[in-house]
Short mmCIF file of C-alpha atoms in Angstrom, two decimals:
data_model
loop_
_atom_site.label_atom_id
_atom_site.label_comp_id
_atom_site.label_asym_id
_atom_site.label_seq_id
_atom_site.Cartn_x
_atom_site.Cartn_y
_atom_site.Cartn_z
CA MET A 1 -33.41 -38.97 -13.93
CA ARG A 2 -36.77 -40.40 -14.96
CA LEU A 3 -39.67 -38.05 -14.29
CA SER A 4 -41.85 -40.94 -13.11
CA ARG A 5 -39.41 -41.42 -10.20
CA TYR A 6 -38.58 -37.78 -9.51
CA PHE A 7 -40.20 -35.45 -6.99
CA LEU A 8 -41.35 -32.51 -9.10
CA PRO A 9 -44.65 -31.15 -7.73
CA VAL A 10 -45.62 -28.93 -10.69
CA LEU A 11 -48.57 -26.56 -10.20
CA LYS A 12 -50.91 -25.76 -13.10
CA GLU A 13 -52.28 -22.53 -11.64
CA ASN A 14 -50.43 -19.38 -10.64
CA PRO A 15 -50.14 -19.14 -6.83
CA ALA A 16 -52.04 -16.12 -5.51
CA GLU A 17 -49.22 -15.03 -3.18
CA ALA A 18 -46.60 -14.80 -5.95
CA GLN A 19 -46.18 -11.21 -7.17
CA ILE A 20 -43.18 -11.54 -9.49
CA VAL A 21 -42.18 -13.96 -12.23
CA SER A 22 -39.39 -15.78 -10.38
CA HIS A 23 -41.53 -16.45 -7.30
CA ARG A 24 -44.42 -17.63 -9.47
CA TYR A 25 -42.31 -19.96 -11.63
CA MET A 26 -40.27 -21.35 -8.72
CA LEU A 27 -43.49 -22.35 -6.97
CA ARG A 28 -45.15 -23.65 -10.13
CA ALA A 29 -42.06 -25.61 -11.23
CA GLY A 30 -41.84 -27.35 -7.86
CA MET A 31 -38.51 -25.76 -6.91
CA ILE A 32 -39.45 -24.34 -3.49
CA LYS A 33 -42.20 -24.48 -0.87
CA GLN A 34 -42.76 -21.78 1.72
CA ALA A 35 -42.18 -23.00 5.28
CA SER A 36 -43.03 -19.65 6.90
CA ALA A 37 -42.83 -16.00 5.87
CA GLY A 38 -39.60 -15.49 3.92
CA ILE A 39 -38.32 -19.01 4.66
CA TYR A 40 -38.41 -21.79 2.06
CA SER A 41 -37.75 -25.48 1.67
CA TRP A 42 -35.68 -26.12 -1.43
CA LEU A 43 -37.26 -29.04 -3.27
CA PRO A 44 -35.11 -31.33 -5.46
CA MET A 45 -34.99 -29.28 -8.68
CA GLY A 46 -34.50 -25.98 -6.86
CA PHE A 47 -31.79 -27.60 -4.77
CA LYS A 48 -30.01 -28.83 -7.93
CA VAL A 49 -29.87 -25.29 -9.33
CA LEU A 50 -28.71 -23.90 -5.98
CA ARG A 51 -25.89 -26.44 -5.86
CA LYS A 52 -24.83 -25.64 -9.45
CA LEU A 53 -24.57 -21.95 -8.64
CA GLU A 54 -22.66 -22.75 -5.46
CA GLN A 55 -20.17 -24.87 -7.44
CA ILE A 56 -19.52 -22.07 -9.94
CA VAL A 57 -18.91 -19.65 -7.05
CA HIS A 58 -16.47 -22.08 -5.42
CA GLU A 59 -14.58 -22.66 -8.66
CA GLU A 60 -14.12 -18.94 -9.36
CA GLN A 61 -13.17 -18.10 -5.78
CA ILE A 62 -10.54 -20.83 -5.70
CA ARG A 63 -9.29 -19.72 -9.13
CA ALA A 64 -8.71 -16.25 -7.62
CA GLY A 65 -6.68 -17.73 -4.74
CA HIS A 66 -9.36 -17.51 -2.05
CA ILE A 67 -9.62 -20.27 0.55
CA PRO A 68 -12.95 -21.96 1.42
CA MET A 69 -14.01 -22.74 4.98
CA LEU A 70 -17.26 -22.89 6.96
CA MET A 71 -18.46 -20.79 9.88
CA PRO A 72 -21.56 -21.49 12.00
CA THR A 73 -24.96 -19.87 11.59
CA LEU A 74 -25.14 -18.90 15.29
CA GLN A 75 -22.68 -16.37 16.70
CA SER A 76 -21.89 -14.95 20.13
CA ALA A 77 -23.23 -11.47 20.76
CA ASP A 78 -19.99 -10.67 22.61
CA LEU A 79 -18.05 -10.49 19.33
CA TRP A 80 -20.55 -8.02 17.92
CA ARG A 81 -20.31 -5.91 21.07
CA GLU A 82 -16.55 -5.73 20.52
CA SER A 83 -17.02 -4.27 17.06
CA GLY A 84 -19.80 -1.95 18.24
CA ARG A 85 -22.39 -3.39 15.86
CA TYR A 86 -24.58 -5.42 18.21
CA ASP A 87 -26.82 -2.52 19.19
CA ASP A 88 -26.48 -0.67 15.89
CA TYR A 89 -27.65 -3.44 13.58
CA GLY A 90 -31.32 -3.04 14.38
CA GLN A 91 -34.29 -5.38 14.29
CA GLU A 92 -33.12 -7.25 11.20
CA MET A 93 -30.83 -9.20 13.51
CA LEU A 94 -32.45 -12.24 15.13
CA ARG A 95 -31.24 -12.17 18.74
CA ILE A 96 -31.40 -15.38 20.77
CA LYS A 97 -30.63 -16.47 24.34
CA ASP A 98 -29.35 -20.00 24.89
CA ARG A 99 -30.23 -22.16 27.91
CA HIS A 100 -27.41 -20.54 29.92
CA ASP A 101 -28.85 -17.08 29.25
CA ARG A 102 -25.98 -16.15 26.92
CA ASP A 103 -26.77 -13.68 24.16
CA MET A 104 -26.50 -15.24 20.71
CA LEU A 105 -27.57 -14.21 17.24
CA TYR A 106 -28.35 -15.86 13.93
CA GLY A 107 -25.64 -14.42 11.72
CA PRO A 108 -26.67 -11.89 9.08
CA THR A 109 -22.98 -11.58 8.08
CA ASN A 110 -19.62 -12.70 9.47
CA GLU A 111 -17.13 -9.83 9.78
CA GLU A 112 -16.79 -10.24 13.55
CA LEU A 113 -16.47 -14.02 13.52
CA ILE A 114 -13.83 -14.11 10.79
CA THR A 115 -11.88 -11.32 12.50
CA ASP A 116 -11.84 -13.38 15.69
CA ILE A 117 -10.56 -16.41 13.77
CA PHE A 118 -7.84 -14.29 12.14
CA ARG A 119 -6.63 -12.64 15.36
CA SER A 120 -6.42 -16.05 17.07
CA HIS A 121 -4.04 -17.53 14.49
CA VAL A 122 -2.24 -14.83 12.48
CA GLY A 123 0.34 -12.49 13.97
CA SER A 124 2.89 -11.71 11.26
CA TYR A 125 2.84 -9.77 8.00
CA LYS A 126 4.52 -12.83 6.45
CA ASP A 127 1.16 -14.65 6.61
CA LEU A 128 -0.49 -11.98 4.43
CA PRO A 129 -2.28 -11.54 2.10
CA LEU A 130 -5.08 -13.88 3.12
CA THR A 131 -8.64 -14.24 1.85
CA LEU A 132 -11.03 -16.68 3.51
CA TYR A 133 -14.62 -17.29 2.43
CA HIS A 134 -17.56 -19.57 3.05
CA ILE A 135 -21.04 -20.25 1.67
CA GLN A 136 -23.57 -20.46 4.47
CA TRP A 137 -27.17 -19.75 5.40
CA LYS A 138 -27.81 -16.26 6.78
CA PHE A 139 -30.83 -14.67 8.42
CA ARG A 140 -32.10 -11.10 8.31
CA ASP A 141 -35.51 -10.47 9.80
CA GLU A 142 -37.07 -8.44 6.99
CA VAL A 143 -40.14 -6.43 8.01
CA ARG A 144 -42.00 -7.50 4.86
CA PRO A 145 -40.38 -10.53 3.24
CA ARG A 146 -41.70 -10.88 -0.30
CA PHE A 147 -40.85 -11.89 -3.85
CA GLY A 148 -39.92 -15.43 -2.84
CA VAL A 149 -36.17 -16.04 -2.58
CA MET A 150 -35.47 -12.52 -3.84
CA ARG A 151 -36.24 -10.95 -0.48
CA GLY A 152 -36.49 -13.77 2.00
CA ARG A 153 -35.48 -13.82 5.64
CA GLU A 154 -33.27 -16.90 5.36
CA PHE A 155 -30.87 -16.91 2.43
CA TYR A 156 -27.76 -18.72 1.16
CA MET A 157 -24.76 -16.47 0.69
CA LYS A 158 -21.10 -16.54 -0.18
CA ASP A 159 -19.20 -14.10 1.99
CA GLY A 160 -15.45 -13.67 1.78
CA TYR A 161 -13.02 -11.57 3.81
CA ASN A 162 -9.59 -10.32 2.86
CA PHE A 163 -6.81 -9.45 5.31
CA ASP A 164 -3.94 -7.30 4.03
CA LEU A 165 -1.04 -5.34 5.43
CA THR A 166 -1.74 -2.06 3.65
CA LYS A 167 -4.58 -0.19 2.02
CA GLU A 168 -2.93 -0.70 -1.38
CA ASP A 169 -2.82 -4.46 -0.85
CA ALA A 170 -6.45 -4.48 0.28
CA LEU A 171 -7.54 -2.51 -2.79
CA HIS A 172 -5.84 -5.13 -4.96
CA ALA A 173 -7.95 -7.73 -3.13
CA TYR A 174 -11.00 -5.58 -3.90
CA ASN A 175 -10.09 -5.54 -7.59
CA ARG A 176 -9.37 -9.27 -7.56
CA HIS A 177 -12.86 -9.92 -6.21
CA LEU A 178 -14.42 -7.69 -8.85
CA VAL A 179 -12.71 -9.71 -11.60
CA SER A 180 -13.74 -13.04 -10.08
CA TYR A 181 -17.34 -11.85 -9.75
CA LEU A 182 -17.50 -10.79 -13.39
CA ARG A 183 -16.34 -14.28 -14.38
CA THR A 184 -18.81 -15.90 -11.97
CA TYR A 185 -21.90 -14.09 -13.23
CA GLU A 186 -21.05 -14.54 -16.91
CA ARG A 187 -20.68 -18.30 -16.35
CA MET A 188 -24.23 -18.21 -14.99
CA GLY A 189 -25.52 -16.55 -18.16
CA LEU A 190 -25.97 -13.18 -16.47
CA GLN A 191 -24.75 -9.67 -17.14
CA ALA A 192 -24.21 -8.22 -13.68
CA ILE A 193 -23.13 -4.59 -13.84
CA PRO A 194 -20.83 -3.28 -11.07
CA MET A 195 -22.36 -0.04 -9.77
CA ARG A 196 -21.08 2.42 -7.19
CA ALA A 197 -23.15 1.81 -4.08
CA ASP A 198 -23.70 2.72 -0.44
CA GLY A 199 -21.82 0.92 2.33
CA GLY A 200 -24.86 0.47 4.59
CA PRO A 201 -24.41 -1.29 7.96
CA ILE A 202 -21.25 -3.11 6.80
CA GLY A 203 -19.45 0.18 6.13
CA GLY A 204 -16.63 1.17 3.84
CA ASP A 205 -15.61 3.96 1.49
CA TYR A 206 -15.12 1.67 -1.51
CA THR A 207 -18.07 -0.46 -2.49
CA HIS A 208 -19.71 -1.70 -5.68
CA GLU A 209 -22.93 -3.64 -6.01
CA PHE A 210 -23.43 -6.05 -8.89
CA LEU A 211 -26.88 -5.62 -10.39
CA VAL A 212 -28.82 -7.59 -12.98
CA LEU A 213 -31.22 -5.41 -14.96
CA ALA A 214 -34.82 -6.57 -14.54
CA GLU A 215 -38.20 -4.84 -14.39
CA THR A 216 -38.88 -6.29 -10.95
CA GLY A 217 -35.59 -5.10 -9.44
CA GLU A 218 -35.83 -3.46 -6.02
CA SER A 219 -33.22 -0.79 -6.85
CA GLU A 220 -33.47 2.12 -9.24
CA VAL A 221 -30.23 2.35 -11.24
CA PHE A 222 -28.70 4.93 -13.57
CA TYR A 223 -26.04 4.02 -16.11
CA ASP A 224 -24.28 4.75 -19.38
CA SER A 225 -25.63 2.33 -22.01
CA GLU A 226 -22.07 1.62 -23.18
CA ILE A 227 -21.55 -0.51 -20.07
CA THR A 228 -24.00 -3.13 -21.33
CA ASP A 229 -21.68 -3.79 -24.30
CA LEU A 230 -18.86 -4.97 -22.02
CA LYS A 231 -18.12 -8.67 -21.70
CA PHE A 232 -15.36 -10.36 -19.72
CA GLY A 233 -15.49 -13.43 -21.94
CA ASP A 234 -12.95 -16.24 -21.71
CA ARG A 235 -9.89 -14.03 -21.25
CA GLU A 236 -7.26 -15.29 -18.84
CA ILE A 237 -6.30 -13.07 -15.91
CA ASP A 238 -3.32 -13.19 -13.56
CA TYR A 239 -4.95 -12.56 -10.19
CA ASP A 240 -1.56 -11.77 -8.63
CA SER A 241 -1.00 -8.93 -11.10
CA VAL A 242 -1.98 -5.58 -9.60
CA ASP A 243 -1.95 -3.93 -13.03
CA ALA A 244 -4.08 -6.62 -14.71
CA CYS A 245 -6.78 -6.52 -12.03
CA GLN A 246 -6.73 -2.71 -11.91
CA ALA A 247 -7.18 -2.59 -15.69
CA VAL A 248 -10.32 -4.75 -15.48
CA LEU A 249 -11.71 -2.57 -12.68
CA GLU A 250 -11.16 0.55 -14.77
CA GLU A 251 -12.69 -1.07 -17.86
CA PHE A 252 -15.88 -2.05 -16.04
CA THR A 253 -16.28 0.92 -13.67
CA SER A 254 -15.05 3.95 -15.65
CA ARG A 255 -18.49 4.55 -17.20
CA TYR A 256 -21.31 5.96 -15.10
CA ALA A 257 -23.27 3.27 -13.24
CA ARG A 258 -24.82 3.99 -9.84
CA THR A 259 -27.66 2.91 -7.61
CA ASP A 260 -30.19 5.51 -6.51
CA GLU A 261 -28.43 5.98 -3.13
CA THR A 262 -25.26 7.29 -4.80
CA HIS A 263 -26.76 8.76 -7.98
CA ASP A 264 -25.28 12.14 -8.95
CA GLU A 265 -27.50 14.01 -11.40
CA ALA A 266 -24.75 16.48 -12.31
CA LEU A 267 -22.34 13.71 -13.31
CA PHE A 268 -25.11 11.78 -15.05
CA SER A 269 -26.03 14.79 -17.17
CA GLN A 270 -22.50 14.87 -18.61
CA ILE A 271 -23.18 11.60 -20.46
CA PRO A 272 -24.55 12.05 -24.00
CA GLU A 273 -28.34 12.00 -23.70
CA GLU A 274 -28.80 9.07 -26.06
CA ARG A 275 -26.67 6.89 -23.73
CA ARG A 276 -28.36 7.81 -20.44
CA ARG A 277 -30.42 4.97 -19.01
CA SER A 278 -32.49 4.48 -15.88
CA ALA A 279 -33.91 1.07 -15.02
CA ARG A 280 -34.55 -1.36 -12.20
CA GLY A 281 -31.87 -3.73 -10.97
CA ILE A 282 -31.59 -6.83 -8.78
CA GLU A 283 -28.59 -6.85 -6.47
CA VAL A 284 -26.76 -10.19 -6.66
CA GLY A 285 -23.49 -9.29 -4.96
CA GLN A 286 -21.44 -6.55 -3.33
CA ILE A 287 -17.79 -5.90 -2.58
CA PHE A 288 -16.47 -3.63 0.21
CA TYR A 289 -13.17 -2.23 1.39
CA PHE A 290 -13.48 -0.89 4.94
CA GLY A 291 -9.90 -0.69 6.16
CA THR A 292 -9.50 -1.16 9.92
CA LYS A 293 -13.19 -0.76 10.86
CA TYR A 294 -13.21 -4.23 12.50
CA SER A 295 -9.52 -5.03 12.97
CA ALA A 296 -8.74 -1.98 15.12
CA PRO A 297 -11.50 -2.39 17.78
CA MET A 298 -11.14 -6.19 17.80
CA GLY A 299 -7.32 -6.29 17.96
CA ALA A 300 -6.66 -8.07 14.67
CA VAL A 301 -3.05 -6.90 14.35
CA VAL A 302 0.16 -8.21 12.82
CA VAL A 303 3.80 -7.34 13.31
CA ASN A 304 5.12 -5.55 10.21
CA GLU A 305 8.68 -5.51 8.77
CA LYS A 306 9.65 -2.76 11.23
CA GLY A 307 8.49 -4.80 14.22
CA GLU A 308 5.42 -2.59 14.72
CA ARG A 309 2.01 -4.00 15.64
CA VAL A 310 -0.48 -2.65 13.10
CA PRO A 311 -4.16 -3.45 12.45
CA VAL A 312 -4.76 -5.25 9.18
CA HIS A 313 -6.77 -3.76 6.33
CA MET A 314 -9.91 -5.69 5.50
CA GLY A 315 -12.74 -5.98 3.02
CA SER A 316 -15.77 -8.21 2.65
CA HIS A 317 -17.30 -9.59 -0.50
CA GLY A 318 -20.71 -11.24 -0.88
CA ILE A 319 -22.67 -13.14 -3.51
CA GLY A 320 -26.33 -13.96 -2.88
CA VAL A 321 -26.38 -17.57 -4.07
CA SER A 322 -30.05 -18.31 -3.30
CA ARG A 323 -31.14 -14.88 -4.58
CA LEU A 324 -29.31 -15.62 -7.86
CA VAL A 325 -31.78 -18.42 -8.63
CA GLY A 326 -34.58 -15.85 -8.68
CA ALA A 327 -32.47 -13.26 -10.53
CA ILE A 328 -31.65 -15.69 -13.33
CA ILE A 329 -35.34 -16.50 -13.78
CA GLU A 330 -36.24 -12.78 -13.79
CA ALA A 331 -33.65 -12.23 -16.53
CA SER A 332 -34.43 -15.37 -18.54
CA HIS A 333 -38.05 -16.45 -18.97
CA ASP A 334 -41.07 -16.17 -21.25
CA ASP A 335 -44.82 -16.61 -20.81
CA LYS A 336 -44.45 -20.41 -20.84
CA GLY A 337 -41.91 -20.66 -18.03
CA ILE A 338 -38.24 -20.54 -17.13
CA ILE A 339 -35.42 -20.56 -19.71
CA TRP A 340 -32.28 -21.82 -17.96
CA PRO A 341 -28.87 -20.78 -19.31
CA GLU A 342 -26.81 -23.89 -20.12
CA GLY A 343 -24.33 -23.17 -17.32
CA VAL A 344 -26.88 -23.52 -14.50
CA THR A 345 -29.67 -25.75 -15.85
CA PRO A 346 -30.79 -28.46 -13.40
CA PHE A 347 -30.80 -31.03 -16.22
CA HIS A 348 -28.89 -30.68 -19.47
CA CYS A 349 -31.64 -31.98 -21.72
CA GLY A 350 -35.24 -33.15 -21.55
CA ILE A 351 -36.39 -36.32 -23.33
CA VAL A 352 -40.08 -36.50 -24.20
CA ASN A 353 -41.60 -39.82 -25.22
CA LEU A 354 -44.71 -39.05 -27.29
CA LYS A 355 -46.06 -42.60 -27.02
CA GLN A 356 -45.13 -44.25 -23.78
CA GLY A 357 -45.64 -48.00 -24.08
CA ASP A 358 -44.74 -48.13 -27.78
CA ASP A 359 -41.85 -50.61 -27.97
CA GLU A 360 -39.88 -48.67 -30.58
CA ALA A 361 -40.38 -45.26 -28.91
CA ASP A 362 -39.53 -46.68 -25.48
CA ALA A 363 -36.37 -48.34 -26.80
CA ALA A 364 -35.22 -45.19 -28.62
CA CYS A 365 -35.75 -43.04 -25.50
CA GLU A 366 -33.87 -45.53 -23.34
CA ALA A 367 -30.96 -45.55 -25.80
CA ILE A 368 -30.79 -41.72 -25.91
CA TYR A 369 -31.02 -41.58 -22.12
CA ALA A 370 -28.20 -44.11 -21.72
CA SER A 371 -25.97 -42.37 -24.29
CA LEU A 372 -26.34 -38.93 -22.70
CA THR A 373 -25.75 -40.38 -19.23
CA ALA A 374 -22.62 -42.18 -20.43
CA LEU A 375 -21.27 -38.81 -21.61
CA GLY A 376 -21.55 -37.45 -18.08
CA LEU A 377 -24.69 -35.44 -18.86
CA GLU A 378 -27.90 -35.42 -16.84
CA PRO A 379 -31.02 -35.85 -18.97
CA LEU A 380 -34.55 -35.68 -17.55
CA TYR A 381 -36.64 -38.36 -19.25
CA ASP A 382 -40.40 -37.74 -19.18
CA ASP A 383 -41.50 -41.37 -19.16
CA ARG A 384 -44.93 -40.66 -17.66
CA ASN A 385 -48.03 -42.01 -19.33
CA GLU A 386 -49.36 -38.49 -19.98
CA ARG A 387 -50.66 -36.62 -23.01
CA ALA A 388 -48.02 -35.00 -25.22
CA GLY A 389 -49.42 -31.50 -24.58
CA GLY A 390 -49.00 -31.90 -20.83
CA LYS A 391 -45.44 -33.15 -21.26
CA PHE A 392 -44.50 -30.19 -23.46
CA ALA A 393 -46.07 -27.74 -21.01
CA SER A 394 -44.10 -29.22 -18.10
CA MET A 395 -40.83 -29.06 -20.07
CA ASP A 396 -41.48 -25.45 -21.05
CA LEU A 397 -42.30 -24.52 -17.46
CA ILE A 398 -39.17 -26.06 -15.91
CA GLY A 399 -37.11 -24.50 -18.69
CA LEU A 400 -34.46 -27.04 -19.70
CA PRO A 401 -32.43 -25.47 -22.55
CA TRP A 402 -32.82 -28.45 -24.94
CA ARG A 403 -35.49 -31.06 -25.56
CA ILE A 404 -35.33 -34.25 -27.59
CA THR A 405 -38.81 -35.40 -28.66
CA VAL A 406 -39.24 -39.03 -29.69
CA GLY A 407 -42.33 -40.41 -31.43
CA PRO A 408 -43.30 -43.34 -33.68
CA ARG A 409 -43.80 -41.13 -36.75
CA GLY A 410 -40.34 -39.62 -36.60
CA LEU A 411 -38.68 -42.91 -35.81
CA LYS A 412 -40.14 -44.41 -39.01
CA ASN A 413 -38.07 -41.79 -40.84
CA GLY A 414 -35.06 -42.38 -38.57
CA VAL A 415 -35.25 -39.02 -36.81
CA VAL A 416 -36.04 -37.34 -33.51
CA GLU A 417 -36.76 -33.65 -32.90
CA LEU A 418 -34.22 -31.40 -31.15
CA THR A 419 -35.74 -28.17 -29.82
CA SER A 420 -34.12 -25.08 -28.33
CA ARG A 421 -36.11 -23.73 -25.39
CA ARG A 422 -34.71 -20.22 -25.89
CA THR A 423 -35.54 -19.81 -29.59
CA GLY A 424 -38.31 -22.41 -29.96
CA GLU A 425 -36.61 -23.65 -33.14
CA SER A 426 -36.74 -27.38 -33.85
CA GLU A 427 -34.64 -29.60 -36.07
CA GLU A 428 -35.15 -33.21 -37.11
CA LEU A 429 -32.02 -35.31 -36.73
CA PRO A 430 -31.05 -38.97 -36.42
CA PRO A 431 -30.85 -39.83 -32.71
CA GLU A 432 -27.06 -40.15 -32.73
CA GLN A 433 -26.70 -36.69 -34.27
CA ALA A 434 -29.02 -35.17 -31.67
CA ILE A 435 -26.91 -36.75 -28.94
CA ALA A 436 -23.71 -35.43 -30.59
CA ARG A 437 -25.19 -31.92 -30.77
CA ILE A 438 -26.07 -31.93 -27.06
CA ALA A 439 -22.59 -33.25 -26.21
CA GLN A 440 -21.01 -30.48 -28.30
CA ILE A 441 -23.13 -27.76 -26.62
CA TYR A 442 -21.98 -28.83 -23.18
CA GLY A 443 -18.37 -29.49 -24.21
CA LYS A 444 -18.54 -33.23 -23.63
CA ALA A 445 -16.31 -35.38 -25.85
CA GLN A 446 -17.90 -38.45 -27.31
CA ALA A 447 -16.12 -41.78 -26.86
#
């Protein structure tokens, strides 16, 4: 993409309404625009990041054996009355009447709808286990929406639902989701710590939230510092293996890590004092096992091996895809702007032409742009006729991990400058070596 043809409405000043870093930088970098309180339009660069996160979520869910689908945003209130949640959910639910005076709602979550789909089509234990998921817009009418996409009213969320014959099978599904979430967040450049949490309006005795540590987090968290040394890495996992998934759960949840709702001071005090930590955290996902909470009242039953009709055991598992954009920025930024991890960056590399209109500089930039594009990479070429300082400031603000700077002086010596956004370190290299380095970073083989 050439910046002269792209829609990137960068703001020079900090917006007055933005209280936290991610909200400020998303507005300034032209990623979002507020449509009304807690509701945002996703502008092209913000949309690119959102789609990259969505793709990672899809890949890891499918890797774990979960099946994608899509449910609507509007749901019938009758389903929620069956489960008993319609009146209990409170004012966060946006209730609507259609033209025929039927009660509808804008879905804040989908337990009822997926249970209805399941009970309509599955009747035998032979069809289990089954996990279905989708990524869809949700709405919760927050009293005070704030912090941009971190606490909006409309948000983009992956929610998945497992159906199993027994509690043991459902707890394996729980563990399988925990493993897939660890992989998902690490691919996004995040350390998301699973913490024992409260079930809230969704319910369930088993639940963990995944939290990213950040000063602006809405939750107070307490944890053993040893947990921050854990990494899932590139290990392979057999998702069908009960023992393998259980081992990962034990590895990542055996140390103390709890949100303030479930914090136990007596247990916390048993940790060596030098390892006790309290901090703020941003919730980016949650997994639940809630047994037959929905299947029993809604009649989601199967016939087991003995010929008995039994309600299935269920769990639900969510990842806040749109919220993750803000969480990544909160965890990865400096005073100049965003610093995107390579796995989620909207463009793989920025190209800055220091002297637009200079034949040699223009030709070199075009050649670098063409070479990176041919490798399947997406560079952002700043071909505007702007001062160099303004170009650098824009690149720092939007946070691309790597920048190639091209100017007449360097080209006389046969080099361009390759700069890391994260470290600020620069290196002069021949153009072809700079291209090879970028290709290597992103795992692209050169022809």
